[in-house]
PDB file of C-alpha atoms in Angstrom:
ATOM      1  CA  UNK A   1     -22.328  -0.081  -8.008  1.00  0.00           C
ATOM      2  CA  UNK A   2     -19.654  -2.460  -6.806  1.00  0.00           C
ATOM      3  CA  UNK A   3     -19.390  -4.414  -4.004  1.00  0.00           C
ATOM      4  CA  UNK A   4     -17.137  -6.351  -1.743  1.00  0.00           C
ATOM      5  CA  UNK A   5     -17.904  -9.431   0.609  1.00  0.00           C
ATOM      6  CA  UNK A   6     -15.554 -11.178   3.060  1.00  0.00           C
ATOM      7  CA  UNK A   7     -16.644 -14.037   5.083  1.00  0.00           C
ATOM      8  CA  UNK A   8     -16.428 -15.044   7.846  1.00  0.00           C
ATOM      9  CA  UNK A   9     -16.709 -11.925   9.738  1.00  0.00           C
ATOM     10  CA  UNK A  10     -14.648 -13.744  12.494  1.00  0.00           C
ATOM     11  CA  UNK A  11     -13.249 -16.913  13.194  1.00  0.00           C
ATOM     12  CA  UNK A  12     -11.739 -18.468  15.932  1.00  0.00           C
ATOM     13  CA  UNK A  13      -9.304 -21.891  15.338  1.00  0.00           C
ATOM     14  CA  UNK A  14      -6.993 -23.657  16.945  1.00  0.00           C
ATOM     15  CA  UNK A  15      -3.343 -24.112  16.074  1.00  0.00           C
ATOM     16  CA  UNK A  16      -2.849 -26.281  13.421  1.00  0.00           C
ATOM     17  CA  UNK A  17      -6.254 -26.205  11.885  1.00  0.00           C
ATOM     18  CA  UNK A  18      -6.841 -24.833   7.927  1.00  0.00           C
ATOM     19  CA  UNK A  19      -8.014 -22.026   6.938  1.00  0.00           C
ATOM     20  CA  UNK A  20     -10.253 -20.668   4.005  1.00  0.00           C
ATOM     21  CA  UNK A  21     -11.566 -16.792   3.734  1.00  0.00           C
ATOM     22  CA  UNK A  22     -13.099 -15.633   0.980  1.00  0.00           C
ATOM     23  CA  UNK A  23     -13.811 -12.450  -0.681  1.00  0.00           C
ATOM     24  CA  UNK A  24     -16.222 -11.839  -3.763  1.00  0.00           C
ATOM     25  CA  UNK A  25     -16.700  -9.010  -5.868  1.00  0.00           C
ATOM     26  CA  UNK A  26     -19.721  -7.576  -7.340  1.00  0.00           C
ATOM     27  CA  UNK A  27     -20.758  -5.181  -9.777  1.00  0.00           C
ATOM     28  CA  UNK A  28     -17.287  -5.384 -11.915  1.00  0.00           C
ATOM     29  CA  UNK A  29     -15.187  -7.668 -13.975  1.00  0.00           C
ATOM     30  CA  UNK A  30     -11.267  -8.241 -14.275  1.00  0.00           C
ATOM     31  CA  UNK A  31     -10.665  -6.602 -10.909  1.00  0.00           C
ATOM     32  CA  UNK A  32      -7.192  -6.416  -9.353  1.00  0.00           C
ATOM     33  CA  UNK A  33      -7.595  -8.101  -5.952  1.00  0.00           C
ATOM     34  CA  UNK A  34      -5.521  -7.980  -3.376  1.00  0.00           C
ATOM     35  CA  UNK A  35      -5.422 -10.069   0.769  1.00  0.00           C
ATOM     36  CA  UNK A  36      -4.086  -7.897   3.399  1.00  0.00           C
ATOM     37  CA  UNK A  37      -2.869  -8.746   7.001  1.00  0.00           C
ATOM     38  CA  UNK A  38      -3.630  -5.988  10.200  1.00  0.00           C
ATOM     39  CA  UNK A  39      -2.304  -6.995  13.626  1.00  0.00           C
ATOM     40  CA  UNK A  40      -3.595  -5.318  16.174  1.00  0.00           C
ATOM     41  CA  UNK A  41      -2.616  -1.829  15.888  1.00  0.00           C
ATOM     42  CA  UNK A  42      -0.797  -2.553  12.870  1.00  0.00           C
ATOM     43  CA  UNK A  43      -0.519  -1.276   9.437  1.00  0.00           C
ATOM     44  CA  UNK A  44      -1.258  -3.032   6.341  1.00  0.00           C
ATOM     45  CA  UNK A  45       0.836  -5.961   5.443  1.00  0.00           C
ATOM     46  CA  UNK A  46       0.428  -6.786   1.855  1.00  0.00           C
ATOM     47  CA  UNK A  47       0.119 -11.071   1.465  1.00  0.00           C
ATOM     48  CA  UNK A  48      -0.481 -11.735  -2.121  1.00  0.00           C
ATOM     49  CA  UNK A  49      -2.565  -9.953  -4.910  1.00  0.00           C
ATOM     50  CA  UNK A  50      -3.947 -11.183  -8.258  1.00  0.00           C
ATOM     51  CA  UNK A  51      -4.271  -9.449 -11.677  1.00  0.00           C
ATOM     52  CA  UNK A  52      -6.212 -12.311 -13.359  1.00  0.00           C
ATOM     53  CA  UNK A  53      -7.515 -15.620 -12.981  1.00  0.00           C
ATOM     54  CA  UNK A  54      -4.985 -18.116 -11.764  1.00  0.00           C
ATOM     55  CA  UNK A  55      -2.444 -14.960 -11.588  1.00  0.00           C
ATOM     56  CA  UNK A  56      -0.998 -14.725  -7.777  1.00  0.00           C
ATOM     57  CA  UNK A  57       1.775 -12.879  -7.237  1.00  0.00           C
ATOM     58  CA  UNK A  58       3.042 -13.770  -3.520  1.00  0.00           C
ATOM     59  CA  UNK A  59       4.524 -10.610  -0.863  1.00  0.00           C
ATOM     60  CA  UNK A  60       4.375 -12.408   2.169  1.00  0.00           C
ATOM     61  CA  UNK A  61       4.737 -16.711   1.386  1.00  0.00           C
ATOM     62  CA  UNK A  62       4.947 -18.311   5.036  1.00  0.00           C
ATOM     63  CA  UNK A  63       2.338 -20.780   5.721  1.00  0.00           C
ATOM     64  CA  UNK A  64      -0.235 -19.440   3.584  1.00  0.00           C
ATOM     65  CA  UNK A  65      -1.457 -19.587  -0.002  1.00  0.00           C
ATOM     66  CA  UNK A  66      -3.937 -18.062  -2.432  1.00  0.00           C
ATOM     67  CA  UNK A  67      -6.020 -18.783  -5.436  1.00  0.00           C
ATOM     68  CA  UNK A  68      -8.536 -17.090  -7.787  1.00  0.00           C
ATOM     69  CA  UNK A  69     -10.769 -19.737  -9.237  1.00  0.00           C
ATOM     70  CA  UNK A  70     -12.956 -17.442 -11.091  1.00  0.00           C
ATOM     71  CA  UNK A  71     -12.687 -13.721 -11.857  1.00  0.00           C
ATOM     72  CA  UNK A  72     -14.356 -12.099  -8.776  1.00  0.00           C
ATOM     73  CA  UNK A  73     -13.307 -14.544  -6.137  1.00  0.00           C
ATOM     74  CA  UNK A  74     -10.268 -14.388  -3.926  1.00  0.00           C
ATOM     75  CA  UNK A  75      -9.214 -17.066  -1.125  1.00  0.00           C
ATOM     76  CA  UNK A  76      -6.694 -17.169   0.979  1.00  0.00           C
ATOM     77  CA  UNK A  77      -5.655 -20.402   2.856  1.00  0.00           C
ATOM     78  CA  UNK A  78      -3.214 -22.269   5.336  1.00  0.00           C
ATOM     79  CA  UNK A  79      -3.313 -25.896   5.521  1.00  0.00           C
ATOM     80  CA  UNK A  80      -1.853 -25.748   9.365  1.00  0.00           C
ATOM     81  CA  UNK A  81      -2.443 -21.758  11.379  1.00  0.00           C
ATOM     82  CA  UNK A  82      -0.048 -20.548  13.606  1.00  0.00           C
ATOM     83  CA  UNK A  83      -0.754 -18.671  16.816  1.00  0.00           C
ATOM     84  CA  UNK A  84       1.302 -15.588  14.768  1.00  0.00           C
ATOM     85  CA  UNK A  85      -2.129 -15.883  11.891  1.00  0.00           C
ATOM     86  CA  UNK A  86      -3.986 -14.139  14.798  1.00  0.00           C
ATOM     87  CA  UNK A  87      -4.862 -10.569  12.857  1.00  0.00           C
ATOM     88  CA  UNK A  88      -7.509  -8.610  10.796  1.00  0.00           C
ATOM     89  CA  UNK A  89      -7.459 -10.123   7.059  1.00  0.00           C
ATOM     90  CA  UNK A  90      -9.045  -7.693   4.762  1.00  0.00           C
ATOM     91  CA  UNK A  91      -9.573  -8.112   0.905  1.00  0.00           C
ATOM     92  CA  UNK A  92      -9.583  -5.344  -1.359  1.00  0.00           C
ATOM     93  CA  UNK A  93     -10.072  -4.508  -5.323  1.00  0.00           C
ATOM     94  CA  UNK A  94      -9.072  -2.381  -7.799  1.00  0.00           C
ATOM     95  CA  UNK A  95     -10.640  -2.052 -11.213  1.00  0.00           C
ATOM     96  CA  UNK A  96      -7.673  -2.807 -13.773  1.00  0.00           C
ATOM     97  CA  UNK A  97      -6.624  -0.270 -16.110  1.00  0.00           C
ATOM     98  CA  UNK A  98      -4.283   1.853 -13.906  1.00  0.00           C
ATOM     99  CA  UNK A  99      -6.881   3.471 -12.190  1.00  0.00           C
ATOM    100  CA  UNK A 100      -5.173   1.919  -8.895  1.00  0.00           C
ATOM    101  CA  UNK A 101      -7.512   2.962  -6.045  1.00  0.00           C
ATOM    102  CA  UNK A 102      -7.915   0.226  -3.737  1.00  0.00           C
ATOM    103  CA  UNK A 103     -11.626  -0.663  -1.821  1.00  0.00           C
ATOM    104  CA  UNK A 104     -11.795  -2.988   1.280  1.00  0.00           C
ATOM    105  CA  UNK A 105     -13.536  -5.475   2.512  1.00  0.00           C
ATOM    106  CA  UNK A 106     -15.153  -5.575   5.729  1.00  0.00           C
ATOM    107  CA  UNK A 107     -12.662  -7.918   6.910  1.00  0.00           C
ATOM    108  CA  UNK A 108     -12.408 -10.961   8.528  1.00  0.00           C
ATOM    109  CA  UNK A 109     -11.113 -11.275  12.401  1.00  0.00           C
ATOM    110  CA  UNK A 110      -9.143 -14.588  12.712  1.00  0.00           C
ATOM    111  CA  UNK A 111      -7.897 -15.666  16.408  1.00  0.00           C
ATOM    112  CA  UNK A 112      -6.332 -18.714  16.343  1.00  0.00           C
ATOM    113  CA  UNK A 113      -5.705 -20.132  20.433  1.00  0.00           C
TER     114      UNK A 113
ATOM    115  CA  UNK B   1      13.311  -0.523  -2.939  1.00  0.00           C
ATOM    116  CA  UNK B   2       9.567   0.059  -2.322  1.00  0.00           C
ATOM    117  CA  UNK B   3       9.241   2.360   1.239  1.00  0.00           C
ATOM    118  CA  UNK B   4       6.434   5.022   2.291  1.00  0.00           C
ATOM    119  CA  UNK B   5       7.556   6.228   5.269  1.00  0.00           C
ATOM    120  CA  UNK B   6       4.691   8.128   7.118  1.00  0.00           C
ATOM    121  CA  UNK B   7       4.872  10.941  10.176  1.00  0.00           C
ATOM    122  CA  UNK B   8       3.667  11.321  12.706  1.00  0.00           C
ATOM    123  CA  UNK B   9       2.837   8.053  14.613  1.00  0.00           C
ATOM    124  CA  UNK B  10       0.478   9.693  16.799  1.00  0.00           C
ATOM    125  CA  UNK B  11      -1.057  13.150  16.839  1.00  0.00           C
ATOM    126  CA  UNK B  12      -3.211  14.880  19.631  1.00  0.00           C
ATOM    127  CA  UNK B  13      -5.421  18.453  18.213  1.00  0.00           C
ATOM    128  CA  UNK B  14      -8.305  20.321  19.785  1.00  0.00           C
ATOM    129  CA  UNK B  15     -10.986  20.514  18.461  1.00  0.00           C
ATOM    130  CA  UNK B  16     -11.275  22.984  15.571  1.00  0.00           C
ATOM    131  CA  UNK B  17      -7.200  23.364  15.147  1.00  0.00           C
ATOM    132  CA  UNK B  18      -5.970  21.668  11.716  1.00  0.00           C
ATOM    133  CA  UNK B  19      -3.925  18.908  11.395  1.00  0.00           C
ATOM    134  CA  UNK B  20      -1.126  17.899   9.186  1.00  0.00           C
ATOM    135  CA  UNK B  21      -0.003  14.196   7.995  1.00  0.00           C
ATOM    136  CA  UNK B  22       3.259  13.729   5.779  1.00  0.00           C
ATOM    137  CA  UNK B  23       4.748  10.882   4.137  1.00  0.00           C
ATOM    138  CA  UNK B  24       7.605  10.058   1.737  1.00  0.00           C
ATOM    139  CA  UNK B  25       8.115   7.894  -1.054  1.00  0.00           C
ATOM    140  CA  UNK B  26      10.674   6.121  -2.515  1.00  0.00           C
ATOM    141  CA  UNK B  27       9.723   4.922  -5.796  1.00  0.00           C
ATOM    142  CA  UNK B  28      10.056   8.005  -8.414  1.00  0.00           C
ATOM    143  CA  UNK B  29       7.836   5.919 -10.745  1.00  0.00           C
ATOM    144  CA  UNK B  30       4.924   6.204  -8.782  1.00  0.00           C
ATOM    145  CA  UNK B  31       1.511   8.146 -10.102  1.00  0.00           C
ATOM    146  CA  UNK B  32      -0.866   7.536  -7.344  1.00  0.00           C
ATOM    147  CA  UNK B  33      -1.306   8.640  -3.756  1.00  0.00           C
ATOM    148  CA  UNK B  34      -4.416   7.946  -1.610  1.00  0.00           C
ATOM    149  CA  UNK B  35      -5.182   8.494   1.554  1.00  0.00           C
ATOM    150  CA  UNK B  36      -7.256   6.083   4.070  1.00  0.00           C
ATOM    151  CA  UNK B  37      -9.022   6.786   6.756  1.00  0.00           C
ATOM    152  CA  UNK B  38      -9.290   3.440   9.403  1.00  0.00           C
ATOM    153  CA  UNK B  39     -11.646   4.192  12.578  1.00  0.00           C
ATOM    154  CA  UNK B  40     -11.482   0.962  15.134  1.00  0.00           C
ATOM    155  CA  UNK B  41     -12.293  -2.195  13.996  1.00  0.00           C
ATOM    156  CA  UNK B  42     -13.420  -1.192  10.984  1.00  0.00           C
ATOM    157  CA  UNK B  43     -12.082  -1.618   7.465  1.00  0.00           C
ATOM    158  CA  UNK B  44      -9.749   1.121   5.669  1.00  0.00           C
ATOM    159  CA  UNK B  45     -11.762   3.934   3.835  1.00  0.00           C
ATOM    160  CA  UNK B  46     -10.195   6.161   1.007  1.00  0.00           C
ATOM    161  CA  UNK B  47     -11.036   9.556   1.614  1.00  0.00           C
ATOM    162  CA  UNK B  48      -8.992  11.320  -0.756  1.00  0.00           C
ATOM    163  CA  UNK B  49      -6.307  10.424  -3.782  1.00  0.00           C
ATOM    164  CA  UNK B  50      -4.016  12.669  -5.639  1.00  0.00           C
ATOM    165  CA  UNK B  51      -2.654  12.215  -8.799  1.00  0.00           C
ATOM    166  CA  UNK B  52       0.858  12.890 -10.008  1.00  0.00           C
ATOM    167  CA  UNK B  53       0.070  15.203 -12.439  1.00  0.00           C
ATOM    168  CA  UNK B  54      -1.691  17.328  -9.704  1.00  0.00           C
ATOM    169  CA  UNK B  55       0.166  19.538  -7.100  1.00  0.00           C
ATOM    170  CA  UNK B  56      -2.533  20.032  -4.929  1.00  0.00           C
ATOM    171  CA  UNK B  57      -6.255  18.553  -4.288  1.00  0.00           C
ATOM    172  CA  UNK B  58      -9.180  19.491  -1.757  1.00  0.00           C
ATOM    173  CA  UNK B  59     -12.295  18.162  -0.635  1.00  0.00           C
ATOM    174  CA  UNK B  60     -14.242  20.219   1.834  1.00  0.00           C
ATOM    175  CA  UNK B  61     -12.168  20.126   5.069  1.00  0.00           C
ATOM    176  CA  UNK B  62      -9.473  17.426   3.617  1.00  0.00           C
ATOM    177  CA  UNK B  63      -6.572  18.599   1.258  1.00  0.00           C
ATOM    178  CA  UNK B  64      -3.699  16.244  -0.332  1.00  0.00           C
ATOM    179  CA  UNK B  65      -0.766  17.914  -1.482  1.00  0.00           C
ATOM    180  CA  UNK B  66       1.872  16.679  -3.945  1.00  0.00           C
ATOM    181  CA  UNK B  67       5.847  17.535  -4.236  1.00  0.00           C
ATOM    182  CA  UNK B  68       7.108  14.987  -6.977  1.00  0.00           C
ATOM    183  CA  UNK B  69      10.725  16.362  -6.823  1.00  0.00           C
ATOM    184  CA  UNK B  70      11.071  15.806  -3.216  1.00  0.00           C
ATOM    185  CA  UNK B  71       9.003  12.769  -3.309  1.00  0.00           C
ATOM    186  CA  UNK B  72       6.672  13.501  -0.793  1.00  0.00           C
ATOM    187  CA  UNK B  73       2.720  14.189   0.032  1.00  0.00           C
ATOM    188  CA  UNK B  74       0.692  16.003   2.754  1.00  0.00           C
ATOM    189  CA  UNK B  75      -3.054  15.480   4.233  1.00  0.00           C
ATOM    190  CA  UNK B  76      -4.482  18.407   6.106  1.00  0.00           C
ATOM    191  CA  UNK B  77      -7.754  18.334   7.074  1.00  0.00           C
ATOM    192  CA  UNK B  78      -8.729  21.831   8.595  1.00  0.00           C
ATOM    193  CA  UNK B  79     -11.266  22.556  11.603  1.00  0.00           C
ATOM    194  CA  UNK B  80     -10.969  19.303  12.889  1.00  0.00           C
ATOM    195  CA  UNK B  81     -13.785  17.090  14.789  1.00  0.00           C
ATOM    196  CA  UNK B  82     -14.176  14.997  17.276  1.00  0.00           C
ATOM    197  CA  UNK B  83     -15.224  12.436  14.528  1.00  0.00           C
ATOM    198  CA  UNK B  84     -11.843  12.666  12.861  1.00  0.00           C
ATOM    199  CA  UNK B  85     -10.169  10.843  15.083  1.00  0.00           C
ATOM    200  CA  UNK B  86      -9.042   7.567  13.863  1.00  0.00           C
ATOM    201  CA  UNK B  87      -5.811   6.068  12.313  1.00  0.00           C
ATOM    202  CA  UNK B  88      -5.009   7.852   8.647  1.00  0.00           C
ATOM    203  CA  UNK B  89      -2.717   5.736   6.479  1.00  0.00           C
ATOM    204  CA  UNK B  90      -0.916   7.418   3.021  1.00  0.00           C
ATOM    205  CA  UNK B  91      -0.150   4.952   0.466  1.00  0.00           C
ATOM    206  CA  UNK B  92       1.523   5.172  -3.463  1.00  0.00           C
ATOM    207  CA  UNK B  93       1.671   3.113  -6.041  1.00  0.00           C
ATOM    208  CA  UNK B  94       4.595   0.711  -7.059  1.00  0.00           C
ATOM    209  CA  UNK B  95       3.811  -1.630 -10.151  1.00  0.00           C
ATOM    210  CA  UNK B  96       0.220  -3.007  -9.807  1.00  0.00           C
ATOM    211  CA  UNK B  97       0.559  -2.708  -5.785  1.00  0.00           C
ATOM    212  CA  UNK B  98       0.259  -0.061  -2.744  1.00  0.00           C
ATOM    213  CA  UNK B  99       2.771   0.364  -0.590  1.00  0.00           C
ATOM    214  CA  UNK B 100       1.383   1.791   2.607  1.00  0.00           C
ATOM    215  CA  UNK B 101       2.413   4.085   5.325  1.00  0.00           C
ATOM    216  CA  UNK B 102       3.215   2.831   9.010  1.00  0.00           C
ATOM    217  CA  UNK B 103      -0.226   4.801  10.007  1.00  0.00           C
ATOM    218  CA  UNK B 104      -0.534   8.122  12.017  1.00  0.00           C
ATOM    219  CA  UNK B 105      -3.024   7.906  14.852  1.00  0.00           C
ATOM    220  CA  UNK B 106      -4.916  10.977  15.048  1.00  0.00           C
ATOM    221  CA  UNK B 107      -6.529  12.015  18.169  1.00  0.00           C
ATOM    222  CA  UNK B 108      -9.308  15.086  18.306  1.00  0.00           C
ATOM    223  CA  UNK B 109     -10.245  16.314  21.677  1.00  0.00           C
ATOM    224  CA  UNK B 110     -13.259  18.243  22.096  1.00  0.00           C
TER     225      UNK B 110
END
């Protein structure tokens, strides 16, 4: 069966500090993946989401980026967080061929003071 | 453009009435409508999808229904419980994405 990790589970920066979260997938190959944003009490703002390997496509630019270095790993980064980075970052996957449901991560809890 | 609005924001039941979640979508292309259901601090789980070449789909005490001409999709989940209470989020498809709902806090008093 498949499986999702995120880690950290949370984090706590200051401003202006990087920032690297990763999510892995097991138990498929060529998923879709996809980083979401959830402020407190939020819905689900979509960031960026990947089709393949080295394939980002970008919702939500500002300060930070994504990559996909191999074909079941997602990270998302910032070089420099903002006090607005403060949310719930959850990954999630699809497996490719249209099937289009969507499973998430456990998430990662990022306060940045 | 790509829009799922989603009503109500909040909604208050006893316990054992049924409740009913609606959303719209914007995107006549889409083919795919889950439903997720977030309890606090905890990640999004789907608990039921429908298909556009369904009208109608039902899982125990859950249901999804479909109306592609008017572009929009129902949950209703029937004898509700005190364990159903949690934030429910609709969603449909637009190219390889989701496009989600604002949320609709659901609230199940005993």
């Amino acid at each position: 069966s498949q499986t999702i990790h995120q880690w950290p589970a949370t984090l706590v920066q200051p401003v202006g500090s990087p920032l690297s979260l990763e999510c892995t997938v097991e138990g498929t190959s060529n998923p879709n993946l996809y980083w979401y944003r959830q402020a407190a009490g939020r819905g689900l703002q979509l960031l960026f989401y990947s089709v393949g390997i080295g394939q980002i496509s970008s919702e939500v630019p500002q300060n930070l980026s994504a990559s996909r270095p191999q074909d079941r790993q997602f990270i998302l980064s910032s070089k420099k967080l903002l006090l607005s980075d403060s949310s719930f970052y959850l990954c999630a996957w699809s497996p490719m061929q249209g099937t289009y449901e969507q499973y998430f991560g456990p998430g990662t809890r990022l306060t940045v003071t | 453009g790509e829009n799922v609005e989603q009503h109500p924001s909040t909604l208050s039941v006893q316990e054992g009435d049924s409740a009913v979640i609606k959303c719209t979508y914007s995107d006549s292309a889409s083919n795919y409508f889950p439903w997720y259901k977030q309890e606090l601090g905890k990640r999004p789980q789907l608990i039921i999808d429908i298909r556009s070449n369904v009208g109608e789909k039902k899982d125990q005490r859950i249901a999804v229904t479909l109306n592609k001409t008017a572009k929009h999709f129902s949950l209703h989940i029937t004898e509700t419980q005190p364990e159903d209470s949690a934030v429910y989020f609709c969603a449909a498809t637009f190219t390889d994405k989701l496009i989600f709902g604002t949320g609709t806090r659901l609230q199940v008093f005993p």
